[in-house]
Short mmCIF file of C-alpha atoms in Angstrom, two decimals:
data_model
loop_
_atom_site.label_atom_id
_atom_site.label_comp_id
_atom_site.label_asym_id
_atom_site.label_seq_id
_atom_site.Cartn_x
_atom_site.Cartn_y
_atom_site.Cartn_z
CA UNK A 965 -63.66 -4.72 -26.91
CA UNK A 966 -62.69 -2.06 -24.39
CA UNK A 967 -60.94 -2.50 -21.10
CA UNK A 968 -63.08 -2.87 -18.00
CA UNK A 969 -63.89 0.43 -16.35
CA UNK A 970 -61.77 -0.36 -13.26
CA UNK A 971 -58.72 -1.29 -15.33
CA UNK A 972 -59.24 1.70 -17.57
CA UNK A 973 -59.47 3.95 -14.54
CA UNK A 974 -56.28 2.48 -13.03
CA UNK A 975 -54.40 2.98 -16.29
CA UNK A 976 -55.65 6.54 -16.61
CA UNK A 977 -54.68 7.24 -13.01
CA UNK A 978 -51.16 5.85 -13.58
CA UNK A 979 -50.76 8.02 -16.69
CA UNK A 980 -51.88 11.10 -14.78
CA UNK A 981 -49.43 10.41 -11.95
CA UNK A 982 -46.59 9.85 -14.42
CA UNK A 983 -47.45 13.05 -16.28
CA UNK A 984 -47.62 15.01 -13.01
CA UNK A 985 -44.26 13.51 -11.97
CA UNK A 986 -42.62 14.68 -15.19
CA UNK A 987 -44.24 18.11 -15.43
CA UNK A 988 -44.10 19.08 -11.75
CA UNK A 989 -41.27 17.02 -10.18
CA UNK A 990 -40.77 19.27 -7.13
CA UNK A 991 -44.46 19.22 -6.23
CA UNK A 992 -44.59 15.46 -6.84
CA UNK A 993 -41.74 14.79 -4.43
CA UNK A 994 -42.97 17.28 -1.84
CA UNK A 995 -46.32 15.48 -1.67
CA UNK A 996 -44.42 12.33 -0.70
CA UNK A 997 -42.08 14.14 1.68
CA UNK A 998 -45.07 15.57 3.53
CA UNK A 999 -46.00 11.96 4.32
CA UNK A 1000 -42.38 11.14 5.33
CA UNK A 1001 -42.04 8.64 2.50
CA UNK A 1002 -40.33 8.61 -0.88
CA UNK A 1003 -41.71 7.48 -4.26
CA UNK A 1004 -39.77 4.19 -4.04
CA UNK A 1005 -41.34 3.44 -0.65
CA UNK A 1006 -38.28 4.18 1.50
CA UNK A 1007 -38.32 6.25 4.66
CA UNK A 1008 -36.44 9.55 4.27
CA UNK A 1009 -33.36 8.38 6.21
CA UNK A 1010 -33.18 4.85 4.79
CA UNK A 1011 -30.54 3.78 2.28
CA UNK A 1012 -31.20 1.32 -0.54
CA UNK A 1013 -30.44 -2.40 -0.35
CA UNK A 1014 -26.71 -3.00 -0.77
CA UNK A 1015 -24.69 -6.01 -1.88
CA UNK A 1016 -20.97 -6.74 -2.34
CA UNK A 1017 -19.37 -9.50 -4.41
CA UNK A 1018 -15.62 -10.06 -4.06
CA UNK A 1019 -13.30 -11.26 -6.82
CA UNK A 1020 -15.43 -10.82 -9.97
CA UNK A 1021 -12.34 -9.95 -12.09
CA UNK A 1022 -10.02 -12.96 -12.11
CA UNK A 1023 -7.21 -11.12 -13.91
CA UNK A 1024 -6.98 -8.42 -11.22
CA UNK A 1025 -5.05 -8.68 -7.96
CA UNK A 1026 -8.13 -7.51 -6.11
CA UNK A 1027 -11.66 -6.71 -7.26
CA UNK A 1028 -15.20 -6.15 -6.07
CA UNK A 1029 -18.69 -5.47 -7.40
CA UNK A 1030 -20.81 -3.18 -5.22
CA UNK A 1031 -24.50 -2.45 -5.76
CA UNK A 1032 -26.44 0.24 -3.90
CA UNK A 1033 -29.97 -0.04 -5.22
CA UNK A 1034 -29.48 0.09 -8.99
CA UNK A 1035 -26.19 1.99 -8.78
CA UNK A 1036 -23.47 -0.53 -9.66
CA UNK A 1037 -19.69 -0.17 -9.41
CA UNK A 1038 -16.96 -2.58 -10.48
CA UNK A 1039 -13.55 -1.95 -8.87
CA UNK A 1040 -10.34 -3.69 -9.93
CA UNK A 1041 -6.79 -3.29 -8.62
CA UNK A 1042 -3.66 -4.11 -10.60
CA UNK A 1043 -0.27 -4.13 -8.87
CA UNK A 1044 2.92 -3.09 -10.66
CA UNK A 1045 6.48 -2.59 -9.42
CA UNK A 1046 7.83 0.96 -9.62
CA UNK A 1047 10.85 2.93 -8.44
CA UNK A 1048 9.84 5.00 -5.39
CA UNK A 1049 10.40 8.73 -5.31
CA UNK A 1050 13.44 10.27 -3.66
CA UNK A 1051 11.16 12.09 -1.19
CA UNK A 1052 9.45 8.83 -0.11
CA UNK A 1053 11.93 6.00 -0.68
CA UNK A 1054 10.05 3.57 1.56
CA UNK A 1055 6.52 4.19 0.24
CA UNK A 1056 4.45 2.91 -2.64
CA UNK A 1057 1.67 4.75 -4.50
CA UNK A 1058 -2.02 4.43 -5.28
CA UNK A 1059 -3.48 5.76 -8.53
CA UNK A 1060 -7.28 6.09 -8.71
CA UNK A 1061 -9.28 6.38 -11.91
CA UNK A 1062 -13.08 6.52 -12.08
CA UNK A 1063 -14.78 5.66 -15.38
CA UNK A 1064 -18.31 6.40 -16.58
CA UNK A 1065 -18.87 4.59 -19.89
CA UNK A 1066 -22.01 5.44 -21.94
CA UNK A 1067 -23.64 2.20 -20.78
CA UNK A 1068 -24.05 3.58 -17.24
CA UNK A 1069 -26.48 6.42 -17.96
CA UNK A 1070 -28.40 8.03 -20.84
CA UNK A 1071 -26.85 11.40 -19.96
CA UNK A 1072 -23.33 10.07 -20.72
CA UNK A 1073 -22.67 10.47 -24.44
CA UNK A 1074 -20.23 8.35 -26.46
CA UNK A 1075 -17.01 10.22 -27.18
CA UNK A 1076 -17.62 12.76 -24.41
CA UNK A 1077 -16.11 12.22 -20.96
CA UNK A 1078 -18.67 12.50 -18.18
CA UNK A 1079 -18.25 15.70 -16.17
CA UNK A 1080 -18.67 13.84 -12.88
CA UNK A 1081 -15.87 11.31 -13.55
CA UNK A 1082 -12.78 13.47 -12.77
CA UNK A 1083 -14.56 15.01 -9.76
CA UNK A 1084 -15.32 11.59 -8.25
CA UNK A 1085 -11.77 10.37 -9.08
CA UNK A 1086 -10.33 13.28 -7.08
CA UNK A 1087 -12.77 12.71 -4.22
CA UNK A 1088 -11.87 9.03 -4.04
CA UNK A 1089 -8.14 9.69 -4.15
CA UNK A 1090 -8.37 12.34 -1.42
CA UNK A 1091 -10.57 10.14 0.77
CA UNK A 1092 -8.35 7.06 0.50
CA UNK A 1093 -5.31 9.19 1.31
CA UNK A 1094 -6.78 11.21 4.19
CA UNK A 1095 -8.59 8.27 5.81
CA UNK A 1096 -5.32 6.48 6.55
CA UNK A 1097 -6.89 3.25 5.26
CA UNK A 1098 -3.57 2.23 3.70
CA UNK A 1099 -0.12 2.84 5.08
CA UNK A 1100 1.91 3.46 1.93
CA UNK A 1101 4.94 1.93 3.65
CA UNK A 1102 3.08 -1.39 3.40
CA UNK A 1103 3.62 -1.08 -0.35
CA UNK A 1104 7.41 -0.81 -0.09
CA UNK A 1105 9.53 -3.69 -1.41
CA UNK A 1106 13.16 -2.56 -1.33
CA UNK A 1107 13.76 0.86 0.20
CA UNK A 1108 14.77 3.37 -2.44
CA UNK A 1109 14.70 0.74 -5.20
CA UNK A 1110 11.30 -0.88 -5.55
CA UNK A 1111 7.75 -0.38 -4.33
CA UNK A 1112 4.23 -1.26 -5.38
CA UNK A 1113 2.07 0.99 -7.53
CA UNK A 1114 -1.58 0.06 -7.00
CA UNK A 1115 -3.76 1.03 -9.95
CA UNK A 1116 -7.38 1.24 -8.79
CA UNK A 1117 -9.89 1.47 -11.64
CA UNK A 1118 -13.57 1.84 -10.84
CA UNK A 1119 -16.17 1.43 -13.57
CA UNK A 1120 -19.69 2.74 -13.12
CA UNK A 1121 -21.99 0.16 -14.73
CA UNK A 1122 -25.26 1.81 -13.66
CA UNK A 1123 -25.50 5.42 -12.45
CA UNK A 1124 -28.65 5.75 -10.37
CA UNK A 1125 -27.52 8.29 -7.78
CA UNK A 1126 -25.04 8.39 -4.86
CA UNK A 1127 -22.18 7.48 -7.19
CA UNK A 1128 -19.41 8.41 -4.77
CA UNK A 1129 -20.85 6.23 -1.98
CA UNK A 1130 -21.01 3.15 -4.18
CA UNK A 1131 -17.58 3.86 -5.70
CA UNK A 1132 -15.93 4.23 -2.28
CA UNK A 1133 -17.60 1.03 -1.08
CA UNK A 1134 -16.33 -0.88 -4.12
CA UNK A 1135 -12.82 0.51 -3.53
CA UNK A 1136 -12.79 -0.53 0.14
CA UNK A 1137 -14.06 -3.99 -0.82
CA UNK A 1138 -11.47 -4.38 -3.60
CA UNK A 1139 -8.62 -3.49 -1.23
CA UNK A 1140 -10.05 -5.96 1.30
CA UNK A 1141 -9.90 -8.64 -1.41
CA UNK A 1142 -6.44 -7.61 -2.69
CA UNK A 1143 -3.62 -10.15 -2.64
CA UNK A 1144 -0.13 -8.72 -3.13
CA UNK A 1145 1.80 -10.91 -5.61
CA UNK A 1146 4.87 -13.03 -4.84
CA UNK A 1147 8.02 -11.20 -6.04
CA UNK A 1148 11.76 -11.76 -5.73
CA UNK A 1149 15.13 -10.26 -6.68
CA UNK A 1150 16.76 -11.74 -9.77
CA UNK A 1151 20.52 -11.98 -10.43
CA UNK A 1152 20.58 -8.36 -11.67
CA UNK A 1153 19.00 -7.10 -8.45
CA UNK A 1154 15.68 -6.32 -10.12
CA UNK A 1155 12.31 -7.22 -8.63
CA UNK A 1156 10.48 -9.83 -10.72
CA UNK A 1157 7.11 -11.52 -10.37
CA UNK A 1158 7.15 -15.16 -9.34
CA UNK A 1159 4.41 -17.58 -10.32
CA UNK A 1160 3.04 -20.10 -7.83
CA UNK A 1161 4.71 -22.90 -9.81
CA UNK A 1162 8.13 -21.20 -9.54
CA UNK A 1163 7.83 -20.57 -5.79
CA UNK A 1164 8.27 -23.14 -3.08
CA UNK A 1165 10.89 -24.58 -0.79
CA UNK A 1166 13.54 -24.93 -3.52
CA UNK A 1167 13.15 -21.37 -4.78
CA UNK A 1168 16.65 -20.00 -5.50
CA UNK A 1169 16.06 -16.27 -6.00
CA UNK A 1170 15.99 -13.92 -3.03
CA UNK A 1171 12.34 -13.56 -2.07
CA UNK A 1172 11.10 -10.07 -1.28
CA UNK A 1173 7.76 -11.34 -0.01
CA UNK A 1174 7.73 -15.11 0.34
CA UNK A 1175 4.09 -15.64 -0.62
CA UNK A 1176 0.98 -13.79 -1.68
CA UNK A 1177 -0.22 -11.67 1.19
CA UNK A 1178 -3.16 -9.52 2.13
CA UNK A 1179 -2.66 -5.79 2.39
CA UNK A 1180 -2.96 -4.60 5.97
CA UNK A 1181 -5.84 -2.13 6.12
CA UNK A 1182 -6.45 0.36 8.88
CA UNK A 1183 -9.82 1.97 9.52
CA UNK A 1184 -12.00 1.70 6.39
CA UNK A 1185 -13.85 4.80 5.16
CA UNK A 1186 -17.57 4.66 4.40
CA UNK A 1187 -19.76 7.47 3.12
CA UNK A 1188 -23.38 8.53 2.85
CA UNK A 1189 -24.75 11.16 0.51
CA UNK A 1190 -27.81 13.10 1.67
CA UNK A 1191 -30.12 15.54 -0.08
CA UNK A 1192 -31.22 18.68 1.73
CA UNK A 1193 -34.59 20.06 0.67
CA UNK A 1194 -36.31 22.64 2.87
CA UNK A 1195 -36.47 20.92 6.28
CA UNK A 1196 -36.11 17.42 4.85
CA UNK A 1197 -33.03 15.17 4.71
CA UNK A 1198 -33.05 12.28 2.24
CA UNK A 1199 -30.37 9.61 2.60
CA UNK A 1200 -28.85 7.80 -0.39
CA UNK A 1201 -30.73 9.67 -3.15
CA UNK A 1202 -31.52 8.19 -6.55
CA UNK A 1203 -30.49 9.92 -9.78
CA UNK A 1204 -34.03 11.29 -10.17
CA UNK A 1205 -34.00 12.74 -6.65
CA UNK A 1206 -30.59 14.32 -7.26
CA UNK A 1207 -31.83 15.95 -10.46
CA UNK A 1208 -34.88 17.45 -8.74
CA UNK A 1209 -33.39 18.53 -5.40
CA UNK A 1210 -29.89 19.85 -6.01
CA UNK A 1211 -28.38 20.42 -2.56
CA UNK A 1212 -26.14 17.44 -1.82
CA UNK A 1213 -24.05 16.69 1.25
CA UNK A 1214 -21.63 13.77 1.48
CA UNK A 1215 -20.20 12.69 4.83
CA UNK A 1216 -17.29 10.24 5.10
CA UNK A 1217 -16.55 8.46 8.37
CA UNK A 1218 -13.97 5.80 9.17
CA UNK A 1219 -14.73 2.49 10.89
CA UNK A 1220 -14.30 4.07 14.31
CA UNK A 1221 -16.83 6.80 13.54
CA UNK A 1222 -14.29 9.60 13.12
CA UNK A 1223 -15.02 12.25 10.49
CA UNK A 1224 -12.80 11.92 7.40
CA UNK A 1225 -14.41 14.50 5.14
CA UNK A 1226 -17.52 16.62 4.59
CA UNK A 1227 -18.40 17.58 1.03
CA UNK A 1228 -21.09 20.05 -0.09
CA UNK A 1229 -20.74 21.17 -3.72
CA UNK A 1230 -22.96 24.24 -3.62
CA UNK A 1231 -26.75 24.05 -3.69
CA UNK A 1232 -29.47 26.47 -2.63
CA UNK A 1233 -30.08 25.03 0.85
CA UNK A 1234 -27.78 26.07 3.69
CA UNK A 1235 -26.32 23.26 5.79
CA UNK A 1236 -27.19 24.39 9.29
CA UNK A 1237 -25.52 22.80 12.30
CA UNK A 1238 -28.57 20.66 13.09
CA UNK A 1239 -28.74 19.38 9.50
CA UNK A 1240 -25.02 18.54 9.50
CA UNK A 1241 -25.38 16.68 12.80
CA UNK A 1242 -28.33 14.70 11.41
CA UNK A 1243 -26.32 13.79 8.29
CA UNK A 1244 -23.38 12.63 10.42
CA UNK A 1245 -25.72 10.53 12.58
CA UNK A 1246 -27.23 8.89 9.48
CA UNK A 1247 -23.73 8.24 8.12
CA UNK A 1248 -22.63 6.66 11.40
CA UNK A 1249 -25.55 4.25 11.25
CA UNK A 1250 -24.94 3.54 7.55
CA UNK A 1251 -21.22 2.88 8.14
CA UNK A 1252 -22.08 0.11 10.60
CA UNK A 1253 -24.43 -1.45 8.04
CA UNK A 1254 -21.78 -1.32 5.30
CA UNK A 1255 -19.11 -2.78 7.58
CA UNK A 1256 -21.40 -5.74 8.33
CA UNK A 1257 -22.15 -6.27 4.62
CA UNK A 1258 -18.42 -6.21 3.80
CA UNK A 1259 -17.58 -8.57 6.67
CA UNK A 1260 -20.20 -11.03 5.41
CA UNK A 1261 -18.75 -10.88 1.89
CA UNK A 1262 -15.24 -11.53 3.22
CA UNK A 1263 -16.46 -14.42 5.39
CA UNK A 1264 -18.22 -15.90 2.34
CA UNK A 1265 -14.97 -15.79 0.35
CA UNK A 1266 -13.05 -17.52 3.15
CA UNK A 1267 -15.64 -20.31 3.34
CA UNK A 1268 -15.50 -20.82 -0.43
#
């Protein structure tokens, strides 16, 4: 027994659209852009739904899971005591590593490091440093002798476009969740970790920080990646959109709306002044949204 004509027609139509999408991706997207809408139903300047969960990794000192559409990032911070450098005796350090395991995308092959991973690691490290989000002196324990080394590892669990945006959001959320451990000086003058059971009023060792504490954060950086295609600007592109339209612009602003960085890795479309201004305006609006989402996640943790 065959399918009803209507159902058969719908199925045939869907197959034709899918075939057209695969064979002529530029034309497919341009038909949508002409109507000021994207294949997933979003307006051109609208970002995908975003969520943040704090503290998913219990063994880390700070962690966060950030989802932007399907793009998913897990950030975890581990604190270790190090000897500060001679040049900066009263400062700690932050080491950033971005990972793209094969599970995150079909284009990432087992045994082969993803080409994007070191690029995003460098971008993240530069952004965290230049944004002034963290005063490295806050990581000092004993000047010239001991300081904190914060190891930030970000794992991409699903790579569906705008990877840097989601990675930076997960990093900011993880640092917001971070609790610096309780440490003290032992009899040999070395800094040692102190468990909650060992601490307390009768604690005999010389405390360096008397209890777990939050890291003081300055203005948080937030970013938005946009695609430039002809006269169109698409905010928060998916992986499919990035593969079809190759000119990408990423704008990073801090919480006060000041420009932290502007990144355009090539592409065939020139970033004219008007386009740059539009991208910055979209990023400013997006930063406010992300700040609200992060604030809600932090408030939820405090209530729990």
